[in-house]
XYZ file of C-alpha atoms in Angstrom:
647
model
C 21.230 12.894 19.929
C 23.191 10.894 22.514
C 21.287 10.368 25.734
C 22.811 10.554 29.188
C 23.963 7.073 30.273
C 24.887 7.765 33.899
C 23.363 8.855 37.186
C 24.608 10.336 40.439
C 26.089 7.653 42.720
C 24.966 7.297 46.357
C 27.160 8.745 49.122
C 28.161 5.214 50.134
C 30.408 5.068 47.050
C 32.768 7.587 48.770
C 33.950 9.113 45.485
C 35.260 12.309 47.092
C 37.254 10.407 49.710
C 38.855 8.123 47.129
C 39.919 10.765 44.602
C 41.370 13.002 47.317
C 44.363 10.654 47.425
C 44.652 10.382 43.633
C 47.872 11.982 42.212
C 45.843 14.744 40.535
C 44.561 16.052 43.858
C 46.720 14.750 46.682
C 49.052 17.770 46.861
C 46.302 20.409 46.720
C 45.209 22.406 49.764
C 41.786 21.482 51.162
C 40.272 24.792 50.053
C 41.570 24.565 46.476
C 40.491 20.913 46.274
C 36.937 21.817 47.368
C 36.747 24.591 44.779
C 37.897 22.343 41.913
C 35.787 19.403 43.066
C 32.627 21.522 42.942
C 33.216 21.962 39.208
C 33.535 18.209 38.605
C 30.751 15.623 38.570
C 30.322 12.302 40.373
C 28.988 9.700 37.955
C 27.765 6.099 38.064
C 27.411 4.017 34.888
C 25.449 0.724 35.120
C 26.879 -2.454 33.611
C 26.873 -2.278 29.809
C 26.401 1.505 29.656
C 28.422 3.521 27.143
C 30.786 5.843 29.016
C 32.210 7.523 25.923
C 30.592 7.140 22.508
C 32.499 6.818 19.283
C 32.212 9.783 16.926
C 31.696 12.181 19.841
C 34.324 14.713 20.813
C 35.746 14.237 24.317
C 35.330 17.064 26.827
C 36.994 15.639 29.915
C 38.421 12.598 31.688
C 36.982 10.140 34.220
C 38.838 8.781 37.270
C 37.410 5.328 38.103
C 36.886 4.834 41.847
C 35.189 1.432 41.523
C 34.367 -1.003 38.732
C 35.952 -1.866 35.383
C 35.547 -0.381 31.918
C 36.778 -1.535 28.533
C 38.131 0.545 25.678
C 37.393 -1.118 22.358
C 37.729 -0.465 18.649
C 34.300 0.774 17.593
C 32.263 -1.229 15.080
C 28.742 -1.052 13.683
C 27.892 -4.087 15.792
C 29.172 -3.542 19.342
C 29.635 -7.293 19.784
C 32.256 -7.386 17.022
C 34.370 -4.509 18.330
C 37.820 -5.600 19.503
C 38.752 -4.870 23.128
C 41.924 -2.782 23.338
C 42.226 -2.321 27.078
C 40.473 -3.008 30.388
C 40.749 -0.050 32.794
C 40.269 -0.846 36.466
C 39.726 1.036 39.726
C 42.186 3.937 40.025
C 42.602 4.183 36.255
C 41.747 7.169 34.082
C 39.469 7.118 31.035
C 39.721 9.634 28.200
C 43.474 10.106 28.013
C 43.552 9.156 24.350
C 42.055 12.561 23.499
C 44.597 14.653 25.401
C 46.005 15.852 22.098
C 42.863 17.985 21.728
C 43.108 19.305 25.259
C 46.741 20.243 24.654
C 45.851 21.980 21.407
C 47.919 19.590 19.323
C 44.992 18.549 17.154
C 41.626 20.051 16.309
C 40.263 16.787 14.952
C 39.489 14.215 17.650
C 40.385 11.201 15.505
C 40.765 9.027 18.585
C 37.093 9.523 19.507
C 36.036 8.234 16.104
C 38.114 5.083 16.572
C 37.191 3.888 20.052
C 34.277 3.613 22.421
C 34.303 3.051 26.191
C 31.736 1.028 28.091
C 31.215 -0.263 31.621
C 31.726 -4.024 31.906
C 30.341 -3.782 35.431
C 28.942 -0.853 37.378
C 31.500 1.972 37.110
C 31.642 4.840 39.603
C 34.008 7.765 39.246
C 34.677 11.476 39.040
C 34.287 13.277 35.725
C 36.837 16.103 35.360
C 36.056 18.567 32.564
C 38.961 19.941 30.559
C 38.461 23.392 32.111
C 39.384 21.934 35.532
C 42.178 19.855 34.065
C 43.520 23.021 32.449
C 44.053 24.567 35.893
C 45.704 21.431 37.238
C 47.932 21.312 34.178
C 49.779 24.405 35.351
C 51.466 22.300 38.023
C 54.646 20.604 36.864
C 54.069 17.427 38.879
C 50.650 16.986 37.247
C 52.135 17.372 33.773
C 54.851 14.881 34.612
C 52.279 12.442 35.942
C 50.328 12.509 32.699
C 53.158 12.773 30.233
C 55.634 10.306 31.684
C 53.318 7.670 33.108
C 49.877 7.683 31.587
C 50.413 8.907 28.018
C 53.388 6.622 27.384
C 51.479 3.671 28.825
C 48.489 4.285 26.594
C 50.692 4.552 23.553
C 52.262 1.159 24.253
C 48.911 -0.472 24.984
C 47.118 0.793 21.902
C 49.967 0.278 19.471
C 50.624 -3.244 20.752
C 47.015 -4.437 20.817
C 46.092 -2.759 17.545
C 49.011 -4.540 15.894
C 47.907 -7.884 17.320
C 44.373 -7.402 16.059
C 45.682 -6.372 12.634
C 47.892 -9.436 12.363
C 45.089 -11.748 13.413
C 42.837 -10.346 10.690
C 45.616 -10.578 8.101
C 45.916 -14.276 8.798
C 42.256 -14.759 8.017
C 40.886 -14.918 11.539
C 37.503 -13.228 11.543
C 37.531 -13.410 15.324
C 41.061 -13.127 16.767
C 42.343 -15.456 19.462
C 42.629 -12.331 21.644
C 38.877 -12.292 22.233
C 38.085 -12.068 25.954
C 35.653 -14.215 27.919
C 33.489 -11.194 28.761
C 32.878 -10.632 25.045
C 31.252 -14.015 24.453
C 29.856 -15.062 27.830
C 26.142 -15.174 28.630
C 25.249 -12.433 31.088
C 23.830 -12.590 33.611
C 24.270 -16.248 34.499
C 21.188 -18.230 35.460
C 21.418 -18.553 39.249
C 19.487 -19.887 42.257
C 20.111 -20.299 45.981
C 21.376 -23.662 47.231
C 18.260 -24.087 49.400
C 15.704 -24.121 46.565
C 14.286 -27.486 45.532
C 15.637 -29.506 42.625
C 12.321 -28.920 40.862
C 12.605 -25.134 41.280
C 16.182 -25.165 39.967
C 15.146 -27.230 36.932
C 12.195 -24.949 36.198
C 14.422 -21.868 36.404
C 16.922 -23.408 33.993
C 14.188 -24.355 31.514
C 12.635 -20.899 31.723
C 15.990 -19.250 30.927
C 16.763 -21.829 28.212
C 20.109 -22.502 29.910
C 22.158 -25.719 29.884
C 23.372 -25.212 33.451
C 22.466 -23.261 36.566
C 24.852 -21.619 39.026
C 24.344 -21.864 42.790
C 25.231 -18.574 44.482
C 25.090 -16.878 47.852
C 25.070 -13.058 47.798
C 26.496 -13.235 44.269
C 29.425 -15.505 45.234
C 29.936 -18.852 43.527
C 29.000 -21.941 45.554
C 28.256 -24.612 42.974
C 26.864 -25.582 39.577
C 24.276 -28.035 38.238
C 24.281 -29.058 34.570
C 21.605 -30.789 32.510
C 23.600 -34.016 32.855
C 23.606 -33.637 36.647
C 19.814 -33.405 36.747
C 19.527 -36.635 34.789
C 22.281 -38.688 36.428
C 22.508 -37.511 40.031
C 18.810 -37.453 40.894
C 18.474 -41.105 39.923
C 21.914 -42.271 41.116
C 21.503 -40.651 44.531
C 17.865 -41.649 44.911
C 16.720 -38.025 45.099
C 13.238 -36.562 44.602
C 12.340 -33.248 43.013
C 11.591 -31.909 46.499
C 15.175 -32.396 47.719
C 17.430 -29.343 47.822
C 19.510 -28.233 44.846
C 22.666 -28.340 46.974
C 22.342 -32.132 47.208
C 23.173 -32.607 43.511
C 25.380 -29.591 42.780
C 29.128 -29.705 42.094
C 30.664 -27.660 44.894
C 33.346 -25.038 44.182
C 33.384 -25.718 40.431
C 36.132 -24.636 38.069
C 35.651 -21.016 36.998
C 37.341 -18.287 34.979
C 37.832 -14.515 35.160
C 35.893 -12.255 32.812
C 39.091 -10.629 31.457
C 40.738 -13.961 30.541
C 41.265 -14.721 26.873
C 39.267 -17.047 24.648
C 42.070 -19.578 24.305
C 42.475 -19.774 28.099
C 38.793 -20.658 28.499
C 39.088 -23.238 25.736
C 42.124 -24.931 27.251
C 40.546 -24.877 30.738
C 37.428 -26.659 29.500
C 39.313 -29.238 27.490
C 41.957 -30.004 30.064
C 39.558 -30.111 33.019
C 36.893 -32.043 31.147
C 34.048 -29.554 31.706
C 31.649 -27.810 29.335
C 30.476 -24.946 31.566
C 32.579 -22.314 33.334
C 31.043 -19.690 35.633
C 32.682 -16.315 34.958
C 33.781 -14.203 37.942
C 34.586 -10.493 38.223
C 37.303 -8.790 40.280
C 35.154 -9.072 43.416
C 34.829 -12.842 42.818
C 31.126 -12.432 42.117
C 29.419 -14.393 39.323
C 29.318 -12.150 36.243
C 28.190 -14.643 33.603
C 28.547 -18.123 32.130
C 30.594 -19.432 29.232
C 29.997 -22.824 27.645
C 31.770 -25.115 25.230
C 29.066 -24.275 22.691
C 29.977 -20.573 22.993
C 33.589 -21.382 22.210
C 32.860 -23.754 19.341
C 30.942 -20.989 17.619
C 34.113 -18.900 17.723
C 36.981 -21.204 16.846
C 38.198 -24.391 15.108
C 38.539 -27.805 16.703
C 42.320 -28.299 16.563
C 42.649 -28.234 20.339
C 40.019 -30.962 20.690
C 41.802 -33.159 18.180
C 45.095 -32.871 20.080
C 43.525 -33.684 23.459
C 41.662 -36.653 22.046
C 44.906 -37.921 20.537
C 46.736 -37.566 23.872
C 44.013 -39.234 25.956
C 43.447 -42.181 23.619
C 46.972 -42.882 22.403
C 48.740 -46.153 23.077
C 52.455 -46.865 23.239
C 52.714 -47.316 19.466
C 50.896 -44.053 18.676
C 52.847 -41.753 21.013
C 54.881 -40.432 18.082
C 51.698 -39.074 16.452
C 50.900 -36.638 19.273
C 53.829 -34.296 18.599
C 52.413 -33.149 15.255
C 49.015 -32.405 16.806
C 50.594 -30.248 19.530
C 52.886 -28.465 17.070
C 49.850 -27.602 14.923
C 48.348 -25.856 17.948
C 51.665 -24.110 18.644
C 51.738 -22.831 15.056
C 48.171 -21.524 15.464
C 49.006 -19.700 18.706
C 52.135 -18.128 17.237
C 50.298 -17.189 14.057
C 47.558 -15.477 16.062
C 50.182 -13.501 17.994
C 49.045 -14.894 21.349
C 51.222 -13.531 24.215
C 54.146 -15.818 25.046
C 53.187 -16.698 28.617
C 49.712 -17.729 27.468
C 51.264 -19.934 24.780
C 53.304 -21.600 27.508
C 50.185 -22.083 29.671
C 48.370 -23.951 26.891
C 51.373 -26.055 25.852
C 52.387 -26.906 29.416
C 48.934 -28.403 29.950
C 49.227 -30.423 26.735
C 52.760 -31.659 27.470
C 51.769 -32.509 31.042
C 48.909 -34.616 29.700
C 51.290 -36.317 27.276
C 53.809 -37.123 30.036
C 51.121 -38.435 32.387
C 49.890 -40.643 29.556
C 53.438 -41.946 29.018
C 53.669 -42.828 32.733
C 50.262 -44.555 32.749
C 51.166 -46.589 29.647
C 54.432 -47.650 31.313
C 52.603 -48.821 34.462
C 50.150 -50.830 32.319
C 53.007 -52.314 30.279
C 54.729 -53.659 33.408
C 51.432 -55.225 34.496
C 51.159 -57.023 31.164
C 54.750 -58.221 31.619
C 53.735 -59.860 34.893
C 55.255 -57.357 37.337
C 51.893 -56.300 38.744
C 50.997 -52.866 40.110
C 53.620 -50.522 41.628
C 54.784 -52.175 44.892
C 55.046 -48.792 46.637
C 53.714 -45.266 46.264
C 55.787 -43.129 43.901
C 55.999 -39.658 42.332
C 57.191 -38.540 38.910
C 58.825 -35.103 38.782
C 59.721 -32.938 35.791
C 62.787 -30.681 35.833
C 64.276 -28.008 33.583
C 62.027 -26.007 31.247
C 59.189 -28.495 31.736
C 59.456 -28.095 35.510
C 59.296 -24.314 35.120
C 56.263 -24.583 32.812
C 58.207 -22.981 29.953
C 58.595 -25.801 27.436
C 57.024 -24.890 24.109
C 58.753 -27.461 21.859
C 59.733 -31.002 22.760
C 63.356 -30.825 23.872
C 65.405 -33.312 25.865
C 64.120 -35.172 28.905
C 64.735 -33.941 32.470
C 62.979 -35.913 35.204
C 63.368 -37.984 38.357
C 61.403 -40.515 40.379
C 60.827 -40.848 44.138
C 59.281 -43.860 45.873
C 58.355 -44.506 49.484
C 60.434 -46.401 51.999
C 59.746 -50.137 52.302
C 60.862 -52.906 54.640
C 64.400 -54.193 54.197
C 63.286 -57.547 52.760
C 61.316 -55.792 49.995
C 63.930 -53.239 48.930
C 65.466 -55.301 46.127
C 62.081 -56.100 44.592
C 60.964 -52.448 44.794
C 64.215 -51.103 43.363
C 63.998 -53.560 40.465
C 60.421 -52.527 39.680
C 61.133 -48.785 39.646
C 64.312 -49.339 37.633
C 62.170 -50.951 34.943
C 59.453 -48.325 35.293
C 61.939 -45.461 34.930
C 63.364 -47.000 31.763
C 59.908 -47.734 30.349
C 58.683 -44.166 30.899
C 61.893 -42.764 29.385
C 61.378 -44.983 26.323
C 57.773 -43.808 25.990
C 58.779 -40.145 26.173
C 61.412 -40.772 23.519
C 58.743 -42.262 21.266
C 56.624 -39.153 21.863
C 59.437 -36.899 20.625
C 61.480 -36.065 23.731
C 65.164 -36.691 23.112
C 67.165 -38.424 25.828
C 69.041 -36.027 28.082
C 72.698 -35.836 27.028
C 73.638 -35.452 30.691
C 71.559 -38.530 31.628
C 69.365 -36.558 34.053
C 66.521 -39.057 33.685
C 64.716 -41.540 35.914
C 66.100 -44.364 33.777
C 69.447 -43.684 35.495
C 70.098 -44.944 39.072
C 71.112 -41.479 40.272
C 67.720 -39.985 39.356
C 65.428 -42.439 41.105
C 65.279 -43.714 44.644
C 63.553 -43.775 48.002
C 63.169 -40.786 50.289
C 66.239 -41.791 52.282
C 68.316 -42.105 49.118
C 67.265 -38.622 47.994
C 68.147 -37.239 51.426
C 71.641 -38.719 51.047
C 71.955 -37.276 47.532
C 71.054 -33.772 48.688
C 73.535 -33.966 51.567
C 76.270 -35.161 49.224
C 75.627 -32.232 46.879
C 75.749 -29.732 49.742
C 78.986 -31.163 51.182
C 80.757 -31.462 47.832
C 79.913 -28.171 46.108
C 81.847 -28.858 42.915
C 80.863 -27.387 39.571
C 79.300 -30.731 38.629
C 77.144 -31.026 41.754
C 76.090 -27.390 41.461
C 74.952 -28.052 37.889
C 72.950 -31.075 39.033
C 71.357 -29.057 41.846
C 70.388 -26.197 39.515
C 68.432 -28.627 37.362
C 66.964 -30.528 40.308
C 65.590 -27.442 42.064
C 63.374 -26.593 39.087
C 61.270 -29.674 39.933
C 57.499 -29.875 39.624
C 55.287 -32.838 40.597
C 53.407 -34.333 37.683
C 52.188 -37.762 38.716
C 51.792 -39.824 41.867
C 51.042 -39.820 45.582
C 50.190 -36.500 47.225
C 51.091 -37.867 50.657
C 54.538 -38.954 49.480
C 54.965 -35.609 47.740
C 54.391 -33.809 51.058
C 57.009 -36.037 52.729
C 59.461 -35.365 49.907
C 59.000 -31.591 50.196
C 59.595 -31.804 53.925
C 62.802 -33.759 53.302
C 64.051 -31.245 50.744
C 63.120 -28.321 52.986
C 65.058 -29.815 55.881
C 68.173 -30.305 53.760
C 67.946 -26.772 52.321
C 67.822 -25.329 55.846
C 70.975 -27.258 56.702
C 72.883 -26.118 53.608
C 73.204 -22.326 53.653
C 76.816 -22.673 52.463
C 75.558 -24.625 49.463
C 73.193 -21.784 48.534
C 76.082 -19.358 48.940
C 78.109 -21.415 46.454
C 75.220 -21.395 43.999
C 75.046 -17.611 44.359
C 78.797 -17.322 43.750
C 78.415 -19.116 40.438
C 75.699 -16.685 39.385
C 77.909 -13.710 40.205
C 80.073 -14.854 37.300
C 77.064 -15.232 34.995
C 75.279 -11.913 35.242
C 72.656 -10.971 32.689
C 74.164 -8.618 30.058
C 73.415 -4.917 30.227
C 72.429 -3.281 26.950
C 71.399 0.077 28.372
C 73.261 2.216 25.847
C 71.190 4.732 23.847
C 69.232 2.855 21.240
C 70.946 4.577 18.342
C 74.291 3.286 19.624
C 73.170 -0.304 20.178
C 74.728 -1.651 17.006
C 78.036 0.067 17.770
C 78.636 -1.893 20.964
C 80.934 -4.900 20.911
C 78.332 -7.626 20.982
C 76.203 -8.275 17.899
C 74.087 -11.133 19.241
C 72.743 -12.609 22.441
C 72.122 -16.215 23.481
C 68.724 -15.810 25.138
C 68.823 -19.221 26.789
C 72.318 -19.236 28.269
C 72.922 -15.528 28.851
C 69.455 -14.401 29.941
C 66.970 -17.138 30.845
C 69.365 -19.445 32.707
C 70.828 -16.669 34.916
C 67.344 -15.268 35.557
C 65.923 -18.648 36.561
C 68.927 -19.488 38.725
C 68.633 -16.162 40.565
C 64.919 -16.775 41.128
C 65.672 -20.327 42.225
C 68.252 -19.287 44.837
C 66.062 -16.464 46.133
C 63.145 -18.901 46.405
C 65.154 -21.608 48.158
C 66.551 -19.142 50.685
C 62.935 -18.304 51.554
C 61.777 -21.945 51.728
C 59.928 -21.834 48.390
C 60.726 -25.227 46.888
C 58.567 -25.869 43.859
C 56.375 -24.237 41.262
C 56.588 -22.575 37.886
C 58.440 -19.293 37.408
C 55.292 -17.220 37.882
C 54.223 -19.230 40.928
C 57.597 -18.615 42.563
C 57.355 -14.887 41.858
C 53.912 -14.888 43.477
C 55.250 -16.763 46.512
C 58.072 -14.220 46.923
C 55.491 -11.419 46.917
C 53.447 -13.216 49.602
C 56.554 -13.500 51.768
C 57.337 -9.773 51.239
C 60.683 -10.606 49.628
C 59.802 -8.558 46.536
C 57.013 -6.064 45.928
C 53.931 -6.761 43.873
C 54.879 -4.088 41.322
C 58.370 -5.577 40.927
C 56.837 -9.016 40.298
C 54.571 -7.430 37.673
C 57.575 -5.814 35.968
C 59.430 -9.141 36.011
C 56.459 -10.945 34.513
C 56.329 -8.345 31.738
C 60.095 -8.664 31.170
C 59.847 -12.456 31.002
C 56.973 -12.137 28.532
C 59.115 -9.972 26.242
C 62.164 -12.249 26.391
C 60.074 -15.394 25.860
C 58.460 -13.804 22.801
C 61.904 -13.324 21.282
C 62.938 -16.817 22.395
C 59.849 -18.589 21.017
C 60.001 -16.696 17.739
C 63.719 -17.408 17.304
C 63.465 -21.140 17.968
C 60.230 -21.621 16.012
C 61.651 -19.906 12.924
C 64.651 -22.249 13.086
C 62.444 -25.329 13.431
C 60.054 -24.388 10.622
C 63.035 -23.667 8.372
C 64.346 -27.172 9.002
C 67.345 -25.931 10.967
C 68.574 -26.948 14.449
C 66.657 -24.872 17.049
C 68.645 -21.778 18.008
C 68.250 -19.356 20.920
C 70.789 -16.856 19.546
C 69.257 -13.478 18.795
C 71.034 -11.289 16.231
C 70.626 -7.568 16.926
C 70.730 -6.546 13.275
C 67.458 -8.418 12.701
C 65.589 -6.424 15.353
C 63.540 -3.300 14.805
C 64.195 -0.211 16.911
C 61.104 -0.932 18.992
C 62.168 -4.540 19.575
C 65.600 -3.391 20.748
C 63.983 -1.005 23.206
C 61.807 -3.829 24.573
C 64.831 -6.087 24.962
C 66.851 -3.437 26.790
C 64.017 -2.767 29.257
C 63.428 -6.476 29.851
C 67.091 -7.231 30.573
C 67.261 -4.288 32.936
C 64.382 -5.672 35.046
C 65.834 -9.186 35.051
C 69.193 -7.860 36.232
C 67.376 -6.252 39.171
C 66.197 -9.669 40.339
C 69.711 -11.019 40.003
C 71.045 -8.080 42.031
C 68.385 -8.684 44.700
C 69.548 -12.279 45.050
C 73.270 -11.414 45.095
C 72.724 -8.727 47.743
C 71.324 -11.388 50.107
C 74.659 -13.162 49.930
C 76.797 -9.976 49.981
C 78.210 -10.744 46.556
């Protein structure tokens, strides 16, 4: 017998008020709504409670008004079940069994496959099928379910089930798609910042924890680790009667409960921490995840690569590439989503580049040139600047240094000329080819003082030739990687000022993009192979036009730097595009990058020159559908940009 796992929520949860505006009820008269609502049931499930058991026939659906629930593939041990979907506030649970409600199937196979549980307190309205049956008579309700919810569920379950299957086929007993909430310790061991150091230590020992989180009303304020107790009490001359806040790390790095395993792993490695507080959607502390938790789940390849990057010298730079490519192969093999692959690799490549810069600075010291004679910044451009480099391609970078007195200019220019060449040489040793267009800091054009860069930008804006437009397109994908924050702020101000003065220049950039619009493949899928084109260059025909459109739209709204996703977020904040459009664009970019990464990686592993050309005949019907939808969304962004310039 399955016991009841819920209770009636308090009136403060305002369930009735929230569901009144839900699409199922919003068009009903007040009287009809009251009558139907009386036949439903308000429910509250505590954290960890089973909302829908496996092997039990479904009898209704649940609209979530607060909290999160996860749908997972049922297993004998609940801790080994794979999470298929996280459903948040406003979502509906139980749609997978609609085939029974519709009379399509007598056997509720879905219920035997999945279970649903609350990952935090879930409050909602349970709607029995008898009520849903009355609502179903309305055409708009049927359309809502059939065209939005059912199709979404199909995509989610098919996609995630396939990823889990592939991960198991490759011998992974615990797929890389594991989420933080599945392996974190809950609840986290917490105390208030005003308790004594002794009390905090006693609490940690009692809970057998290796760290303790400092919270206020559930919100994260700090963290103290075992190492902190040992080192900071002595180093800061503290006593056990001093307050815990005096030795805590304030505003520590943290992670969201729905993030993936590999994201937590890369965060810990790249930030040099072994404990990450886990937060929920309300930014409250939900648990703790440690390096030990992760090591129990996965191999040590990532650690090997980071150690190689951090410890390498100039003569060992060429050895790092293989380590990073091994990780790339693992991520691709485990079917990790493309944008997450790029997150991990961007961090690794950034570390590698910073190491190349540091080695170059040390080399010039050994040669007798001393430390840098002025503050400077190293910027990445191109795919690296956008955070989308997954294999080592050619170099794209520039260098900015601060203004100095006239009598020191020659000395400073000579130093940074040598530094630019030294860094470029180091990156070449690491596996980055030299840029065929010479867009590198080793070249005079791509290094200089603030005033020189101001002159360069003005020259580009006044002489809008095809060559200068090409240079500008690459330049405006810049991202700071190394150097002075103060100088960086001055540089951004300089660039911003020149962009404001050059509206005609942006117009010329937009004109170029009008001639390079993303292809439309919106013919019926069965006719796709009968259209003229048989292949598509993802880099030149899709990604370049998309990034240029985003770049121009960002510049026209004074958004100067950042990765692709950061720029999309900034456009949402400025109300240039809607949040849902940004979400669609992120999904479209994910799809295109999956094709792009797969295409190039297959070429590389086959010993062929990397290719971004996608041949339609090699795609499945489902892949063609994904590509068509993705290109359609990307064209919308391009159209948004062109409309601003009346093109």
